[in-house]
Amino acid sequence: MEPRGGDLVNDISGGRRPTVWNANCGGSFGHELTFSRTLELEMGQTKHFETVKNAHGGTNIHKHWFPGHGAYWESLRSSIRSRKGYGNWKAFFWHQGTQEAWPQEDTSLYYFGNMTGLVEEVRLEMFDASEDGYWQCKEEIPVVIIQIGYWPGGERADRVRDAQREFSEKDPKAQMVTVNDLSRFYHFDAASFLIGGHRIAQAYQAAVQASFTCPSPTSSPSTQPSPQPSSKPSILPSVSAQPSSKPSILPSVSAQPSP
């Protein structure tokens, strides 16, 4: 890319923006830049693909993203459905959680259940928006969770990090990316996004290669939380690279805190 502008990122929630070397908090680009370049240059991705970014700052899952009532849910779902007939969804990337650690209602207590319900519904939407037969079941769609970074600290932030780690460990088609060794500031800086994007590509590759067998239609119901917002603490998805003449679609949702 040109170091001081010229290249553009098409951000669904922010429009077309120039990429610049000193971008702050995704103002001009985010993880998607080096994520895409890593797929091309290091992982042999030769077919055209698209990354779809739906980002809003200062959000929590229950109020802003949760299926059915979240303020940004319709935007996210519409971006998924709008690609139907254009290509196949390949994965879901989720970077959010800082807002859950703020000293308001302690939503960190419900984070695991709420994130599980959101991922379940997003996978279903992607499954329905892909070509028939491309995915055998929605659970095999890879998910990459970007754990919240160094800031903020405290018990609530640790609960969010633990919930993100627990989800990634329990779901065989999920991977987690750590970024707490990067920016020490309120927002991620440009270098953090560049490094983070490379790590996310590696995690995506691992999720794609992870062994997985779809559940039998006659299997007993899943013990995962249903896609409903939780008001109580939570109690304790091998993808075949099928050839396609249509572009792959790699969605990215980034919900970074606002100043």
Coordinates of C-alpha atoms in Angstrom, one line a residue:
M1 CA 0.0 0.0 0.0
E2 CA 1.0 3.6 -0.3
P3 CA 2.3 4.8 3.1
R4 CA 0.4 8.0 3.4
G5 CA -2.9 7.4 1.6
G6 CA -4.2 6.3 -1.8
D7 CA -5.5 2.9 -0.9
L8 CA -9.0 2.6 0.5
V9 CA -10.9 0.3 2.9
N10 CA -14.6 -0.1 2.4
D11 CA -16.0 0.0 6.0
I12 CA -19.8 -0.8 6.0
S13 CA -20.3 1.4 9.1
G14 CA -17.9 4.2 8.2
G15 CA -17.7 4.4 4.4
R16 CA -14.6 4.5 2.3
R17 CA -11.6 5.8 4.1
P18 CA -7.9 6.3 3.1
T19 CA -5.3 4.1 4.7
V20 CA -2.6 6.1 6.5
W21 CA 0.5 5.1 8.5
N22 CA -0.5 6.7 11.7
A23 CA -4.2 5.7 12.0
N24 CA -5.6 5.4 15.5
C25 CA -8.2 3.0 16.7
G26 CA -9.2 1.9 13.2
G27 CA -9.8 5.4 12.0
S28 CA -8.4 4.5 8.5
F29 CA -7.8 0.7 8.8
G30 CA -8.1 -2.1 11.3
H31 CA -7.1 -5.8 11.6
E32 CA -8.5 -6.4 8.1
L33 CA -5.5 -4.9 6.3
T34 CA -2.7 -7.3 7.3
F35 CA -5.2 -10.1 7.8
S36 CA -6.0 -9.9 4.1
R37 CA -2.3 -9.5 3.1
T38 CA -1.3 -12.4 5.2
L39 CA -3.8 -14.7 3.5
E40 CA -2.5 -13.6 0.1
L41 CA 1.3 -13.5 0.7
E42 CA 1.8 -16.2 3.3
M43 CA -1.1 -18.6 3.0
G44 CA -1.6 -19.0 -0.7
Q45 CA -5.0 -17.4 -1.0
T46 CA -5.2 -16.8 -4.8
K47 CA -8.9 -16.4 -5.4
H48 CA -10.7 -13.1 -4.9
F49 CA -12.2 -12.6 -1.4
E50 CA -13.9 -9.9 0.5
T51 CA -13.8 -8.8 4.1
V52 CA -16.9 -7.2 5.5
K53 CA -16.4 -4.9 8.5
N54 CA -19.2 -3.8 10.7
A55 CA -17.8 -1.7 13.5
H56 CA -19.2 0.6 16.2
G57 CA -17.4 1.9 19.3
G58 CA -18.4 1.7 22.9
T59 CA -20.8 -1.3 22.7
N60 CA -21.9 -4.3 24.7
I61 CA -23.4 -7.5 23.3
H62 CA -26.8 -7.4 25.0
K63 CA -27.7 -3.8 24.2
H64 CA -26.1 -3.3 20.8
W65 CA -25.5 -6.7 19.0
F66 CA -27.8 -9.3 20.3
P67 CA -30.1 -10.9 17.8
G68 CA -33.7 -9.6 17.8
H69 CA -33.2 -6.3 19.8
G70 CA -29.6 -5.1 19.6
A71 CA -29.2 -1.6 18.1
Y72 CA -26.7 -2.9 15.5
W73 CA -28.0 -6.4 15.0
E74 CA -30.0 -5.5 11.9
S75 CA -27.0 -3.8 10.3
L76 CA -24.9 -6.9 10.9
R77 CA -27.6 -9.3 9.7
S78 CA -28.3 -7.2 6.6
S79 CA -24.6 -7.2 5.7
I80 CA -24.6 -11.0 5.9
R81 CA -27.8 -11.4 3.9
S82 CA -26.8 -8.9 1.2
R83 CA -24.1 -11.2 0.0
K84 CA -26.4 -14.1 -0.7
G85 CA -25.8 -15.4 -4.3
Y86 CA -22.5 -13.5 -4.5
G87 CA -20.2 -15.9 -2.7
N88 CA -19.9 -18.1 0.4
W89 CA -19.2 -16.9 3.9
K90 CA -16.0 -18.4 5.3
A91 CA -15.7 -17.2 8.9
F92 CA -16.9 -14.8 11.6
F93 CA -14.4 -12.6 13.5
W94 CA -15.4 -10.9 16.8
H95 CA -13.5 -8.1 18.5
Q96 CA -15.5 -6.6 21.3
G97 CA -15.7 -6.6 25.1
T98 CA -14.0 -3.6 26.6
Q99 CA -17.3 -1.9 27.3
E100 CA -18.4 -4.8 29.4
A101 CA -15.8 -3.9 32.0
W102 CA -17.0 -0.3 32.6
P103 CA -18.3 0.5 36.1
Q104 CA -22.0 0.4 35.2
E105 CA -24.1 -2.8 35.3
D106 CA -21.7 -5.7 35.5
T107 CA -22.4 -7.3 32.1
S108 CA -19.2 -9.3 32.3
L109 CA -21.2 -11.8 34.4
Y110 CA -23.4 -12.6 31.3
Y111 CA -20.7 -12.3 28.6
F112 CA -20.2 -16.0 27.9
G113 CA -23.9 -16.8 27.4
N114 CA -24.5 -13.7 25.4
M115 CA -21.5 -14.2 23.1
T116 CA -22.5 -17.9 22.6
G117 CA -26.0 -16.9 21.6
L118 CA -24.7 -14.2 19.2
V119 CA -22.2 -16.5 17.5
E120 CA -24.9 -19.2 17.1
E121 CA -27.3 -16.8 15.3
V122 CA -24.5 -15.3 13.1
R123 CA -23.5 -18.8 12.0
L124 CA -27.1 -19.6 11.2
E125 CA -27.3 -16.4 9.1
M126 CA -24.0 -17.2 7.3
F127 CA -25.1 -20.8 6.7
D128 CA -28.4 -19.7 5.1
A129 CA -26.7 -17.0 3.0
S130 CA -24.1 -19.4 1.5
E131 CA -24.7 -21.8 -1.4
D132 CA -26.6 -25.0 -0.6
G133 CA -24.2 -27.7 0.3
Y134 CA -21.2 -25.5 0.8
W135 CA -21.4 -26.0 4.6
Q136 CA -22.7 -29.3 6.0
C137 CA -23.9 -27.5 9.2
K138 CA -23.6 -24.1 10.7
E139 CA -21.4 -25.3 13.5
E140 CA -18.5 -25.9 11.1
I141 CA -18.2 -22.2 10.2
P142 CA -14.9 -21.0 11.8
V143 CA -15.0 -18.3 14.4
V144 CA -12.1 -16.2 15.6
I145 CA -12.4 -14.3 18.8
I146 CA -10.0 -11.4 19.4
Q147 CA -9.6 -11.2 23.2
I148 CA -9.7 -7.7 24.7
G149 CA -6.3 -6.2 25.1
Y150 CA -4.1 -4.9 28.0
W151 CA -6.6 -2.1 28.9
P152 CA -8.8 -2.1 30.8
G153 CA -7.8 -3.9 33.9
G154 CA -9.8 -5.2 36.9
E155 CA -12.0 -8.1 37.8
R156 CA -14.7 -7.4 35.2
A157 CA -12.2 -7.3 32.3
D158 CA -10.7 -10.5 33.5
R159 CA -14.1 -12.2 33.4
V160 CA -14.6 -11.1 29.8
R161 CA -11.2 -12.4 28.9
D162 CA -11.9 -15.7 30.7
A163 CA -15.3 -16.0 28.9
Q164 CA -13.6 -15.4 25.5
R165 CA -11.0 -18.0 26.3
E166 CA -13.6 -20.5 27.5
F167 CA -15.7 -20.1 24.4
S168 CA -12.7 -20.7 22.2
E169 CA -11.6 -23.8 24.1
K170 CA -15.1 -25.4 24.1
D171 CA -15.9 -24.7 20.4
P172 CA -13.8 -27.0 18.2
K173 CA -14.1 -24.5 15.2
A174 CA -13.1 -21.4 17.2
Q175 CA -9.8 -19.8 17.9
M176 CA -8.8 -17.0 20.1
V177 CA -6.2 -14.2 19.4
T178 CA -4.4 -12.5 22.2
V179 CA -3.5 -8.8 21.8
N180 CA -2.7 -7.8 25.4
D181 CA 1.0 -7.5 24.6
L182 CA 0.4 -4.8 22.1
S183 CA -0.9 -1.3 22.7
R184 CA -0.9 -0.1 26.4
F185 CA -3.2 2.8 25.6
Y186 CA -6.9 3.4 25.6
H187 CA -7.1 2.6 21.9
F188 CA -5.1 0.3 19.6
D189 CA -2.5 2.2 17.5
A190 CA -1.7 1.4 13.9
A191 CA 1.2 -1.0 14.8
S192 CA -1.2 -3.0 17.0
F193 CA -3.7 -3.4 14.2
L194 CA -0.9 -4.5 11.8
I195 CA 0.4 -7.1 14.1
G196 CA -3.1 -8.2 15.2
G197 CA -4.2 -8.7 11.6
H198 CA -1.3 -11.1 11.0
R199 CA -2.2 -13.1 14.2
I200 CA -5.9 -13.2 13.2
A201 CA -5.0 -14.7 9.8
Q202 CA -3.0 -17.4 11.6
A203 CA -5.9 -18.1 14.0
Y204 CA -8.3 -18.3 11.0
Q205 CA -6.1 -20.9 9.3
A206 CA -6.0 -23.0 12.5
A207 CA -9.8 -22.8 12.8
V208 CA -10.2 -23.9 9.1
Q209 CA -7.9 -26.8 9.6
A210 CA -9.4 -28.0 12.9
S211 CA -11.1 -31.4 12.8
F212 CA -14.9 -31.3 13.1
T213 CA -17.8 -33.6 12.5
C214 CA -21.3 -32.1 12.2
P215 CA -23.8 -33.3 14.7
S216 CA -26.3 -35.9 13.6
P217 CA -29.8 -34.7 12.9
T218 CA -31.0 -37.2 15.4
S219 CA -28.5 -36.0 18.1
S220 CA -29.9 -34.8 21.4
P221 CA -30.3 -31.0 21.7
S222 CA -27.2 -28.9 22.3
T223 CA -26.4 -27.9 25.8
Q224 CA -25.2 -24.5 24.6
P225 CA -27.2 -21.5 25.7
S226 CA -30.1 -20.6 23.4
P227 CA -29.7 -17.4 21.5
Q228 CA -31.4 -15.3 24.1
P229 CA -29.8 -12.5 26.1
S230 CA -28.8 -13.6 29.6
S231 CA -29.9 -11.8 32.7
K232 CA -28.0 -14.2 35.0
P233 CA -24.4 -15.4 35.0
S234 CA -23.6 -18.2 32.6
I235 CA -23.4 -21.7 34.0
L236 CA -21.0 -23.5 33.4
P237 CA -17.1 -24.9 15.4
S238 CA -12.4 -30.1 9.1
V239 CA -13.8 -27.4 6.7
S240 CA -13.4 -28.7 3.2
A241 CA -11.9 -26.1 0.9
Q242 CA -14.5 -26.7 -1.8
P243 CA -13.7 -25.0 -5.1
S244 CA -15.9 -22.1 -6.0
S245 CA -16.1 -19.7 -8.9
K246 CA -17.5 -17.1 -6.6
P247 CA -15.5 -15.0 -4.1
S248 CA -15.1 -16.0 -0.5
I249 CA -16.5 -13.7 2.0
L250 CA -14.7 -13.1 5.3
P251 CA -16.8 -11.0 7.7
S252 CA -15.2 -8.9 10.4
V253 CA -16.9 -7.2 13.2
S254 CA -14.9 -4.8 15.3
A255 CA -16.5 -3.0 18.3
Q256 CA -13.9 -0.8 19.7
P257 CA -14.5 1.6 22.6
S258 CA -15.2 5.2 21.8
P259 CA -13.3 8.0 23.6

